[in-house]
Every structure is written in structure tokens, then in C-alpha cells.
PDB file of C-alpha atoms in Angstrom:
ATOM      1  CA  UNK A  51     -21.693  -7.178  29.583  1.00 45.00           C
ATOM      2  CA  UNK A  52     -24.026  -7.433  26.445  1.00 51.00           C
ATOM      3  CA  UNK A  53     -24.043 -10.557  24.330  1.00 49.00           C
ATOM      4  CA  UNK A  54     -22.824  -8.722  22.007  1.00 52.00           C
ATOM      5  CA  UNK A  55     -19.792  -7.604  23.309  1.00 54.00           C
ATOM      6  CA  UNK A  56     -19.169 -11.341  24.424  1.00 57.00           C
ATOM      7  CA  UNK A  57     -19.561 -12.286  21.068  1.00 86.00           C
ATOM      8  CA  UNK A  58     -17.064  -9.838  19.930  1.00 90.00           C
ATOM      9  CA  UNK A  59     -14.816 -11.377  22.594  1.00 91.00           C
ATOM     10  CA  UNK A  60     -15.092 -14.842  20.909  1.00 92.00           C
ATOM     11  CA  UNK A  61     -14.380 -13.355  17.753  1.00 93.00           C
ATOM     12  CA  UNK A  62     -11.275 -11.628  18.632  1.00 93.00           C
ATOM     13  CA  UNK A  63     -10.274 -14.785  20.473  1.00 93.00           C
ATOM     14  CA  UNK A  64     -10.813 -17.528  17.906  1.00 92.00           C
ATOM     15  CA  UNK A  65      -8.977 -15.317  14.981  1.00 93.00           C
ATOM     16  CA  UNK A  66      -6.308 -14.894  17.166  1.00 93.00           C
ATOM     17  CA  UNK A  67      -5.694 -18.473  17.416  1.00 94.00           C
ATOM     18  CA  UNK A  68      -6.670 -19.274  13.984  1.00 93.00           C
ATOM     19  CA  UNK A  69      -3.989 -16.922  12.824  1.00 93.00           C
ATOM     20  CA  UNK A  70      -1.481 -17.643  15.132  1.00 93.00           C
ATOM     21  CA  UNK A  71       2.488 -17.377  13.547  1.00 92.00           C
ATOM     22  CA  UNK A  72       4.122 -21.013  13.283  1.00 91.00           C
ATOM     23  CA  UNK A  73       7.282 -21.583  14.310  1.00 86.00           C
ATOM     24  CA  UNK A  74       9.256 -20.792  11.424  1.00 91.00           C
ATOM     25  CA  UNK A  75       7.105 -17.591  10.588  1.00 94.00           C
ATOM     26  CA  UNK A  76       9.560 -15.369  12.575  1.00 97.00           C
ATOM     27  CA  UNK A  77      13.235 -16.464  11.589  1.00 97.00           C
ATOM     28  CA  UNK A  78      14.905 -13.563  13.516  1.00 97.00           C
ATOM     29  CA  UNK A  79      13.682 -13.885  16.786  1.00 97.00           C
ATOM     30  CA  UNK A  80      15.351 -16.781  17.487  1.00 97.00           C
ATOM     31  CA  UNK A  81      19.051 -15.901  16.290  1.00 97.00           C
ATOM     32  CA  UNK A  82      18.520 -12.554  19.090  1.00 98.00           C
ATOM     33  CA  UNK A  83      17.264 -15.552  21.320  1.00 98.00           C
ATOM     34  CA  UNK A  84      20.567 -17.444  20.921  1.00 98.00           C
ATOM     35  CA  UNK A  85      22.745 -13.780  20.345  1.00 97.00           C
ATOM     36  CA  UNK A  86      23.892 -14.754  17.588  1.00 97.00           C
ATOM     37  CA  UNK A  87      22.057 -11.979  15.601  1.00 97.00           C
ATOM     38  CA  UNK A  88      24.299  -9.100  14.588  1.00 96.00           C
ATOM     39  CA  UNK A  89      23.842  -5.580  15.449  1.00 96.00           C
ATOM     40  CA  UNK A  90      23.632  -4.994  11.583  1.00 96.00           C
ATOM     41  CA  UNK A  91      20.328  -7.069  11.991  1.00 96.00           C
ATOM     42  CA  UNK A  92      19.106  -5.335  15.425  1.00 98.00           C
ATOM     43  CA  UNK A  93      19.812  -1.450  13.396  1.00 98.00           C
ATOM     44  CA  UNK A  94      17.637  -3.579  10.184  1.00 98.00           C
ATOM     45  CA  UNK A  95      14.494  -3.727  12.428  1.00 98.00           C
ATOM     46  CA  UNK A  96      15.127  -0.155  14.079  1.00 98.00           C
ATOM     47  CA  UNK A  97      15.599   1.265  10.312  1.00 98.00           C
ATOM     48  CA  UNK A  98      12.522  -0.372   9.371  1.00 98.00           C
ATOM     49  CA  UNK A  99      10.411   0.573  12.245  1.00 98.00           C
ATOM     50  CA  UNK A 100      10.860   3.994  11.746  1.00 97.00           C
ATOM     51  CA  UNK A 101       9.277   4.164   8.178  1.00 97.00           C
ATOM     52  CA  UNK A 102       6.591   1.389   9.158  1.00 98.00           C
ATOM     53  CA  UNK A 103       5.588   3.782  12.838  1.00 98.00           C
ATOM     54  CA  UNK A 104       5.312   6.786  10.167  1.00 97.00           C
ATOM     55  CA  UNK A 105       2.898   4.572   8.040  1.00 98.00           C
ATOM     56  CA  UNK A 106       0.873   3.030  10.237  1.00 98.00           C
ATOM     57  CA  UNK A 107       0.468   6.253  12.400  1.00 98.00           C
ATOM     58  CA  UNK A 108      -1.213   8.124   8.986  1.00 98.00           C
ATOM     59  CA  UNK A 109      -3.376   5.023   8.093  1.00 98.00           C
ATOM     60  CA  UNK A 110      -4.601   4.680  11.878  1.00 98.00           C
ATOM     61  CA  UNK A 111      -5.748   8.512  11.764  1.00 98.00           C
ATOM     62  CA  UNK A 112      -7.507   8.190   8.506  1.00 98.00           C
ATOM     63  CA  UNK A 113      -9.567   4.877   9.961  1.00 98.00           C
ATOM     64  CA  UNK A 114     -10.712   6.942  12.406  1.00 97.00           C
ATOM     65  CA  UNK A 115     -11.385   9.922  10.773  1.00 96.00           C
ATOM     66  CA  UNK A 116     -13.188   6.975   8.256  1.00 95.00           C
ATOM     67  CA  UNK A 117     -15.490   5.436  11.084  1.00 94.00           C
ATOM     68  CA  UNK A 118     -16.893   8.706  12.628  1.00 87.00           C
ATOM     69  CA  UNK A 119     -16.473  10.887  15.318  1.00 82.00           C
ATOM     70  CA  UNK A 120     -17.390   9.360  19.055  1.00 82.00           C
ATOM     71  CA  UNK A 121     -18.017   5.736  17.488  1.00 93.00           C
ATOM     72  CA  UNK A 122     -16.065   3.027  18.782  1.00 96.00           C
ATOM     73  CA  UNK A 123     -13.939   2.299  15.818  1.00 96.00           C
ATOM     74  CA  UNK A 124     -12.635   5.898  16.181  1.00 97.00           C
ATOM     75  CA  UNK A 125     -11.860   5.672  19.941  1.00 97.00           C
ATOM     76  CA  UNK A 126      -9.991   2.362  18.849  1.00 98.00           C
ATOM     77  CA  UNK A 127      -7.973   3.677  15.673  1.00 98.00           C
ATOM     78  CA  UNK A 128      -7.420   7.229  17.744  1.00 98.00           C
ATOM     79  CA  UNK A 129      -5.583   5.104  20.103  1.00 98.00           C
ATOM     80  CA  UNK A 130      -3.646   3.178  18.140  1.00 98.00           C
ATOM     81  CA  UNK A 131      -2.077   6.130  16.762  1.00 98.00           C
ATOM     82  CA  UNK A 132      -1.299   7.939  19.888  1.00 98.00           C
ATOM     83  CA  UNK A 133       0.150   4.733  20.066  1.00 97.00           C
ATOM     84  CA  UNK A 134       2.848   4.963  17.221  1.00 98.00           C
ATOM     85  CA  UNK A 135       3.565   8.435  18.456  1.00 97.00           C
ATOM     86  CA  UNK A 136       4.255   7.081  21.799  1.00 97.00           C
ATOM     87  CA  UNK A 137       5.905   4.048  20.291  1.00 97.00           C
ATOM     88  CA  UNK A 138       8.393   6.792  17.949  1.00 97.00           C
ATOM     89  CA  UNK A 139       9.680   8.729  21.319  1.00 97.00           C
ATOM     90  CA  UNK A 140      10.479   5.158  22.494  1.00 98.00           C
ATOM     91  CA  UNK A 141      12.916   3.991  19.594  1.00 98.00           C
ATOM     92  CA  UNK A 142      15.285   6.375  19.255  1.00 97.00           C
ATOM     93  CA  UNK A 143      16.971   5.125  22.643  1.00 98.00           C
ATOM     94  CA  UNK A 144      16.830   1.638  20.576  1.00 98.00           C
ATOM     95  CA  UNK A 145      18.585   3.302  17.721  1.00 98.00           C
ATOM     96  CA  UNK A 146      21.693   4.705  19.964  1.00 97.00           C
ATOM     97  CA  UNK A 147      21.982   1.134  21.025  1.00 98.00           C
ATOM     98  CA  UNK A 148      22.269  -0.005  17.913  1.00 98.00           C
ATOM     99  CA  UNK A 149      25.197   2.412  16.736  1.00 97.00           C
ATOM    100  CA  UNK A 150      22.797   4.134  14.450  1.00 97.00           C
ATOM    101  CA  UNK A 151      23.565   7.806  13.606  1.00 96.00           C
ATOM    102  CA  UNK A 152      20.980  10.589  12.232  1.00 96.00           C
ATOM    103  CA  UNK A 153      22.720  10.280   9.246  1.00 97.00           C
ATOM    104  CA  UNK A 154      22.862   6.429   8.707  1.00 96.00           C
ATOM    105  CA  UNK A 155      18.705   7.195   9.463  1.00 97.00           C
ATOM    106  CA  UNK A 156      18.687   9.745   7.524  1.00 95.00           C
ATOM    107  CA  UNK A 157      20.102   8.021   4.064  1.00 97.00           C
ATOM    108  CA  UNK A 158      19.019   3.838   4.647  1.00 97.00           C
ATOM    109  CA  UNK A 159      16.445   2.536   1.744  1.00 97.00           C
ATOM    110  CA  UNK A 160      14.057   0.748   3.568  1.00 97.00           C
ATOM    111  CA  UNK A 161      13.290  -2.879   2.242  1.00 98.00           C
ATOM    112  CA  UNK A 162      10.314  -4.244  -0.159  1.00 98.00           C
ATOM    113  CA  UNK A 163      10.053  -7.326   2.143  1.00 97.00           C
ATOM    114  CA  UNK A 164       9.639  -5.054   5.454  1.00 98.00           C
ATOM    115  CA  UNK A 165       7.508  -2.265   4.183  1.00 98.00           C
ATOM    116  CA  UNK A 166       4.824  -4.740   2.562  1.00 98.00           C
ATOM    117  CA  UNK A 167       3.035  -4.869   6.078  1.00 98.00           C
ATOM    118  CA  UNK A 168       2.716  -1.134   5.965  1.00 98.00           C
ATOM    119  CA  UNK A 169       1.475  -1.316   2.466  1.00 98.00           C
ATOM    120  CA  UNK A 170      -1.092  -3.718   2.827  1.00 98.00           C
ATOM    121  CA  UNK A 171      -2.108  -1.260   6.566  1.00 98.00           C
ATOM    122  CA  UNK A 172      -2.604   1.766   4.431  1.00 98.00           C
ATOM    123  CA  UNK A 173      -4.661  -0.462   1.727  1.00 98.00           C
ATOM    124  CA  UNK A 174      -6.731  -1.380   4.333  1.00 98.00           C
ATOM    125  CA  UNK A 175      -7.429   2.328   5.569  1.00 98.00           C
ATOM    126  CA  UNK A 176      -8.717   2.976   2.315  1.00 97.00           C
ATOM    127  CA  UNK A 177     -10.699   0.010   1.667  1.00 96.00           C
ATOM    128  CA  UNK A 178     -11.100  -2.206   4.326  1.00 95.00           C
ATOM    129  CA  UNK A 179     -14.407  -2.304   6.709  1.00 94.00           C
ATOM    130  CA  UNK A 180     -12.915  -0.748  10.095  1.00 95.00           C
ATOM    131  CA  UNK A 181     -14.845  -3.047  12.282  1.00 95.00           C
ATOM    132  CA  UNK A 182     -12.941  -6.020  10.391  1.00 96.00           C
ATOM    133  CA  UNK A 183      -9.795  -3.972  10.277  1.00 97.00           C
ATOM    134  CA  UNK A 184     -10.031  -3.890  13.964  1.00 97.00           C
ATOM    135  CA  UNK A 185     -10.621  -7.366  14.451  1.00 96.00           C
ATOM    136  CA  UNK A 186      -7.505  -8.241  12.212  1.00 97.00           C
ATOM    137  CA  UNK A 187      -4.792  -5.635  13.720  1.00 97.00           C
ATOM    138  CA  UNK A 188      -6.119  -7.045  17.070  1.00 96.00           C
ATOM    139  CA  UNK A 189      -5.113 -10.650  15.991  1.00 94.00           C
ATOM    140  CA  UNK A 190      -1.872  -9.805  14.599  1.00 94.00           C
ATOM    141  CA  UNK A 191      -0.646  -7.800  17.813  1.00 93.00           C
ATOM    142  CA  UNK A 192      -1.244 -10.711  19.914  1.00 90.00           C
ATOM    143  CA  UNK A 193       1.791 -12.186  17.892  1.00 92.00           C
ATOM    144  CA  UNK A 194       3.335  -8.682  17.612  1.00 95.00           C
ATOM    145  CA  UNK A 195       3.686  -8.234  21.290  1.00 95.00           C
ATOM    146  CA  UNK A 196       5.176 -11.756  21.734  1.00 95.00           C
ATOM    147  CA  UNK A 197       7.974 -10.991  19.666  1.00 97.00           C
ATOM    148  CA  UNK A 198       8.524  -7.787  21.272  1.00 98.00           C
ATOM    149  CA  UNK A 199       8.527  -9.819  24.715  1.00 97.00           C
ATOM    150  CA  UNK A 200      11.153 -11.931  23.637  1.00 98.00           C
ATOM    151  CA  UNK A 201      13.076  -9.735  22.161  1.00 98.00           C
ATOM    152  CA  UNK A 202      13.006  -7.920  25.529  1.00 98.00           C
ATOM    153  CA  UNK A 203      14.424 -10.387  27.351  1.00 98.00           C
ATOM    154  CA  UNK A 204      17.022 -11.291  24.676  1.00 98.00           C
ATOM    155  CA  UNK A 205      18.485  -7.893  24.118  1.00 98.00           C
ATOM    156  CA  UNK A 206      19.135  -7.595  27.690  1.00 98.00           C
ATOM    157  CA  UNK A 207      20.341 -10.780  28.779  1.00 98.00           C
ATOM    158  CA  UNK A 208      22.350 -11.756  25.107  1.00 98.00           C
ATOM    159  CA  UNK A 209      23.424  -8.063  24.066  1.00 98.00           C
ATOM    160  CA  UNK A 210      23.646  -5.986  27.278  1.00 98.00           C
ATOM    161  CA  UNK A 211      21.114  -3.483  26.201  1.00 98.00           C
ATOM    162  CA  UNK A 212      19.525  -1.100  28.691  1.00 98.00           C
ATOM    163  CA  UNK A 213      15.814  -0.675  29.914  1.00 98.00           C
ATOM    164  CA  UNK A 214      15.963   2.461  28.152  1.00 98.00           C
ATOM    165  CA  UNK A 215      17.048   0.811  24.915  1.00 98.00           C
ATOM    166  CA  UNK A 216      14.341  -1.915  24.921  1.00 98.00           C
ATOM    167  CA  UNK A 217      11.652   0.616  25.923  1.00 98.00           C
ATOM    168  CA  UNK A 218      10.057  -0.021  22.354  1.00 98.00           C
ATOM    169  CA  UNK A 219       9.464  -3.151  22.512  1.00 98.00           C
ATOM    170  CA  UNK A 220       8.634  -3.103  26.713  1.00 98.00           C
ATOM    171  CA  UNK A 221       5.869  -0.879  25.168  1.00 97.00           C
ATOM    172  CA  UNK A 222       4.289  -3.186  22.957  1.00 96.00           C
ATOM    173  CA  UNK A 223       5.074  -6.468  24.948  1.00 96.00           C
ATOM    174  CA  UNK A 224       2.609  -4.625  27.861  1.00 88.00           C
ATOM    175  CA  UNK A 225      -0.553  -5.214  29.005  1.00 87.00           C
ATOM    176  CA  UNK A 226      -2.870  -3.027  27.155  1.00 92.00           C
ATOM    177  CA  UNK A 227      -6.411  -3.494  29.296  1.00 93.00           C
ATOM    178  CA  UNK A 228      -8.026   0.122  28.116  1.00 96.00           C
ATOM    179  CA  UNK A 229      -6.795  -0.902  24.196  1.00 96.00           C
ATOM    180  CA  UNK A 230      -8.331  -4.357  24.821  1.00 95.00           C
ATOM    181  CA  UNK A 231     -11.671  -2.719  25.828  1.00 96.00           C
ATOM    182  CA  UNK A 232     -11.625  -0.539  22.785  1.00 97.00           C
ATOM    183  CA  UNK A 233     -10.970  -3.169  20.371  1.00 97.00           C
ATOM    184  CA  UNK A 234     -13.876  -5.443  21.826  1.00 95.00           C
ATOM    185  CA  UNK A 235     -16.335  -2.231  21.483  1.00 95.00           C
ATOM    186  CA  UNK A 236     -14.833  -2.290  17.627  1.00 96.00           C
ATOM    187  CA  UNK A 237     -15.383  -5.277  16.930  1.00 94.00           C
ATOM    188  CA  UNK A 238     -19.049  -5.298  18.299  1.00 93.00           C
ATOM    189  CA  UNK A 239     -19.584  -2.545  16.439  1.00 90.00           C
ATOM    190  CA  UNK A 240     -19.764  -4.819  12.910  1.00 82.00           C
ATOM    191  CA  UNK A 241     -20.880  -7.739  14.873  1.00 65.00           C
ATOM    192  CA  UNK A 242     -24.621  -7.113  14.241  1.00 51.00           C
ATOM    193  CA  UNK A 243     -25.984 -11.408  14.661  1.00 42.00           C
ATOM    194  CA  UNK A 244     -24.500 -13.631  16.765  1.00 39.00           C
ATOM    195  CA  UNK A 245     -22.240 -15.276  14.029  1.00 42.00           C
ATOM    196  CA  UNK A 246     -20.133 -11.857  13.627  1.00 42.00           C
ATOM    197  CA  UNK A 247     -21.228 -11.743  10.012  1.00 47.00           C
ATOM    198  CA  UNK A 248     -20.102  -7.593  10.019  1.00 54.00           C
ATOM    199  CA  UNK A 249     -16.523  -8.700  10.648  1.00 70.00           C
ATOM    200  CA  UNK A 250     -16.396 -11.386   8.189  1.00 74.00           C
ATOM    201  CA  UNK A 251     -13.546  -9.996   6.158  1.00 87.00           C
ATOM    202  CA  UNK A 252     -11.351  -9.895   9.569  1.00 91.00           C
ATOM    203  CA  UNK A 253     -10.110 -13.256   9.014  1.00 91.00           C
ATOM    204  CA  UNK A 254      -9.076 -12.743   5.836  1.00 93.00           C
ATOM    205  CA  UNK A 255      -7.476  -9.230   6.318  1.00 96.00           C
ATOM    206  CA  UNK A 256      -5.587 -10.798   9.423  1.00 96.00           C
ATOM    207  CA  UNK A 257      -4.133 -13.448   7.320  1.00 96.00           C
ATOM    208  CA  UNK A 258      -2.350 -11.475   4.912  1.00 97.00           C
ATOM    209  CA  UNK A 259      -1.051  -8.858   8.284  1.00 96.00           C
ATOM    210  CA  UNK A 260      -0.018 -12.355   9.755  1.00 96.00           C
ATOM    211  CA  UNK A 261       1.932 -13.167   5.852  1.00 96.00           C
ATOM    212  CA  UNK A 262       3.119  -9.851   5.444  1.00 97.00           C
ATOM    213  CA  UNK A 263       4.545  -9.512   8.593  1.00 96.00           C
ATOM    214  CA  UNK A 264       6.791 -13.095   8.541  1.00 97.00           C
ATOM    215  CA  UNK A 265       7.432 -11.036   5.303  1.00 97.00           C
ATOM    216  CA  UNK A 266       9.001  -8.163   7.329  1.00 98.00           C
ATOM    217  CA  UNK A 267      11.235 -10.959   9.677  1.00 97.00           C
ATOM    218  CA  UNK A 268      12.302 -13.110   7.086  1.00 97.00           C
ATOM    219  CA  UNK A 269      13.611 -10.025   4.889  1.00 97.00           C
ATOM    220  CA  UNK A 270      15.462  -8.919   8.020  1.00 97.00           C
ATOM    221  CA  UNK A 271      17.117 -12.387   8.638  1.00 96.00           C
ATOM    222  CA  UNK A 272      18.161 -12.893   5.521  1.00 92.00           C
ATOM    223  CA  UNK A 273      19.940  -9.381   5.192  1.00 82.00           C
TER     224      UNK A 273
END
């Protein structure tokens, strides 16, 4: 392992706890925690998903197509949206569970307060360095697949839902050792001193993911 890699290790692992959610950053968690949720809430984040998967897919294919063939950003934004596709199979078992019909899909308005994290993920495939891109998507699904693992556990054990139903989020609550590896090799990529100077905008790109996002819960509680 190079020093530079390690360094890139350090990075990813200090923004990650610098931009770690608060408590009260995810208000919706917590009510599927206690199951006192309702399903209207649980078909919100389902109806949401599907426009934000769609969005994030297209912005993850044009960072790599952005960084260059065979570099590491590309190999790290490639898999990320192989990701989403995999990630799309997985919630329309979700969907079912929630009572959701092609048609009720077909005609829901998504929300200004859930899509703003897509928003700001397409910005940043047009403007954003990827090797700081990289660094900040890699902070914010550290909190990401934390709420997926609760929400695991809670839509089993509160609302009876099926391994097949919480497949999405068992997908993203995983370990992810080959995606890990990838975003490391990212992130070194822009690290070119010791101090990480290339991925100096990470921070700040990973701060508004980490704002947008509560956006995204907050909007879905309060429907």
C-alpha cells in the first residue's frame, strides 16, 4: 500500500466523521424505528427513490465518461451506476409492499425537498472535480447505508415486510469491500501532497449532500 493511497484512506475517513448526520438530521427514521410511520410515508420514500435512482444513475455515467477511460475515477463512477441499476431491480418488490400501483408511480409529483439531493448530484457531474466528488458521495453513503440498515431491521420487525421487500435497502446497508477499494484509488487520484490538497473541495461538496439529504427526510416526515 502506497502512502498515497493511505493518505486517501485518512481523507475519506476524517470527512466521514466530520460530516457525520446529527441526531435530528434524519426525522423519519426514527418514527419506522418506533412503527409509527405510515405506509403513506414508507410509498413517500419509494416514490422518491425512483426519480432520485434515475438521476443519480445519468450523473454517475457522465462522471465517468468526465474522468477518462481506465482511470480510477471512472472504475469508481462506472460502479456506482451499475449500482443504481442494480439498486432499481431491487425496489419494485419495496413498492408492492407499500400498496403502490404502476399507476399511482406512474402519476405522483415528486417533492422539491426530496429531489434537491439529486439536483445538487447532477450539478456536481457537471462541475465538480471527480476526485472530490468521490470523496464526498463516499462520506455521505457512510450515513446513507446506516439509514438503510435501520430501516431494514424496522420494516421487518415493526411492519412485517419481507426480505424481498427490504432488498433495497439490504443492498445499500452491505458491505461494499470492491466499492471501498475503488473509492480509495479515487480519491488518491486528486490527492497529489500529503495534505490531499486535489480533494479540497470534497468537504465542502459533502456538506451540502449531507444538507440536502436531511432535506430529502425531513420533506418526507413532514408529508
Amino acid at each position: 500500500m502506497t502512502r498515497q493511497t493511505r493518505t486517501a484512506k485518512e481523507i475519506i475517513a476524517a470527512t466521514s466523521a466530520a460530516l457525520a448526520p446529527a441526531a435530528d438530521d434524519n426525522p423519519l427514521v426514527p418514527l419506522v424505528e418506533a412503527g409509527t410511520a405510515p405506509l403513506s410515508a414508507l410509498a413517500g420514500l419509494a416514490l422518491e427513490q425512483r426519480h432520485i435512482i434515475a438521476s443519480d444513475r445519468r450523473a454517475f455515467v457522465f462522471l465517468a465518461e468526465r474522468s477518462g477511460k481506465g482511470g480510477a475515477c471512472a472504475e469508481f463512477f462506472d460502479s456506482l451506476a451499475l449500482g443504481e441499476t442494480l439498486a432499481l431491480e431491487r425496489l419494485a418488490a419495496y413498492e408492492t409492499a407499500c400498496g403502490l400501483t404502476p399507476e399511482a408511480i406512474g402519476q405522483y409529483e415528486p417533492k422539491a425537498g426530496c429531489q434537491a439531493y439529486p439536483a445538487y448530484v447532477a450539478w456536481l457531474a457537471l462541475n465538480g472535480e471527480p476526485s472530490s466528488v468521490a470523496l464526498a458521495l463516499t462520506a455521505n453513503f457512510a450515513a446513507w447505508g446506516g439509514y438503510c440498515a435501520q430501516l431494514a431491521a424496522a420494516l421487518r420487525g415493526r411492519y412485517g415486510f419481507t426480505d424481498e421487500a427490504c432488498a433495497f435497502f439490504d443492498f445499500f446497508a452491505g458491505p461494499a469491500p470492491e466499492l471501498e477499494q475503488q473509492a480509495i484509488a479515487a480519491v488518491a487520484a486528486g490527492s497529489d501532497d500529503a495534505h490531499g490538497e486535489g480533494v479540497g473541495s470534497g468537504a465542502h461538496y459533502g456538506r451540502l449532500l449531507q444538507r440536502y439529504e436531511s432535506m430529502f427526510w425531513t420533506t418526507l416526515a413532514g408529508a
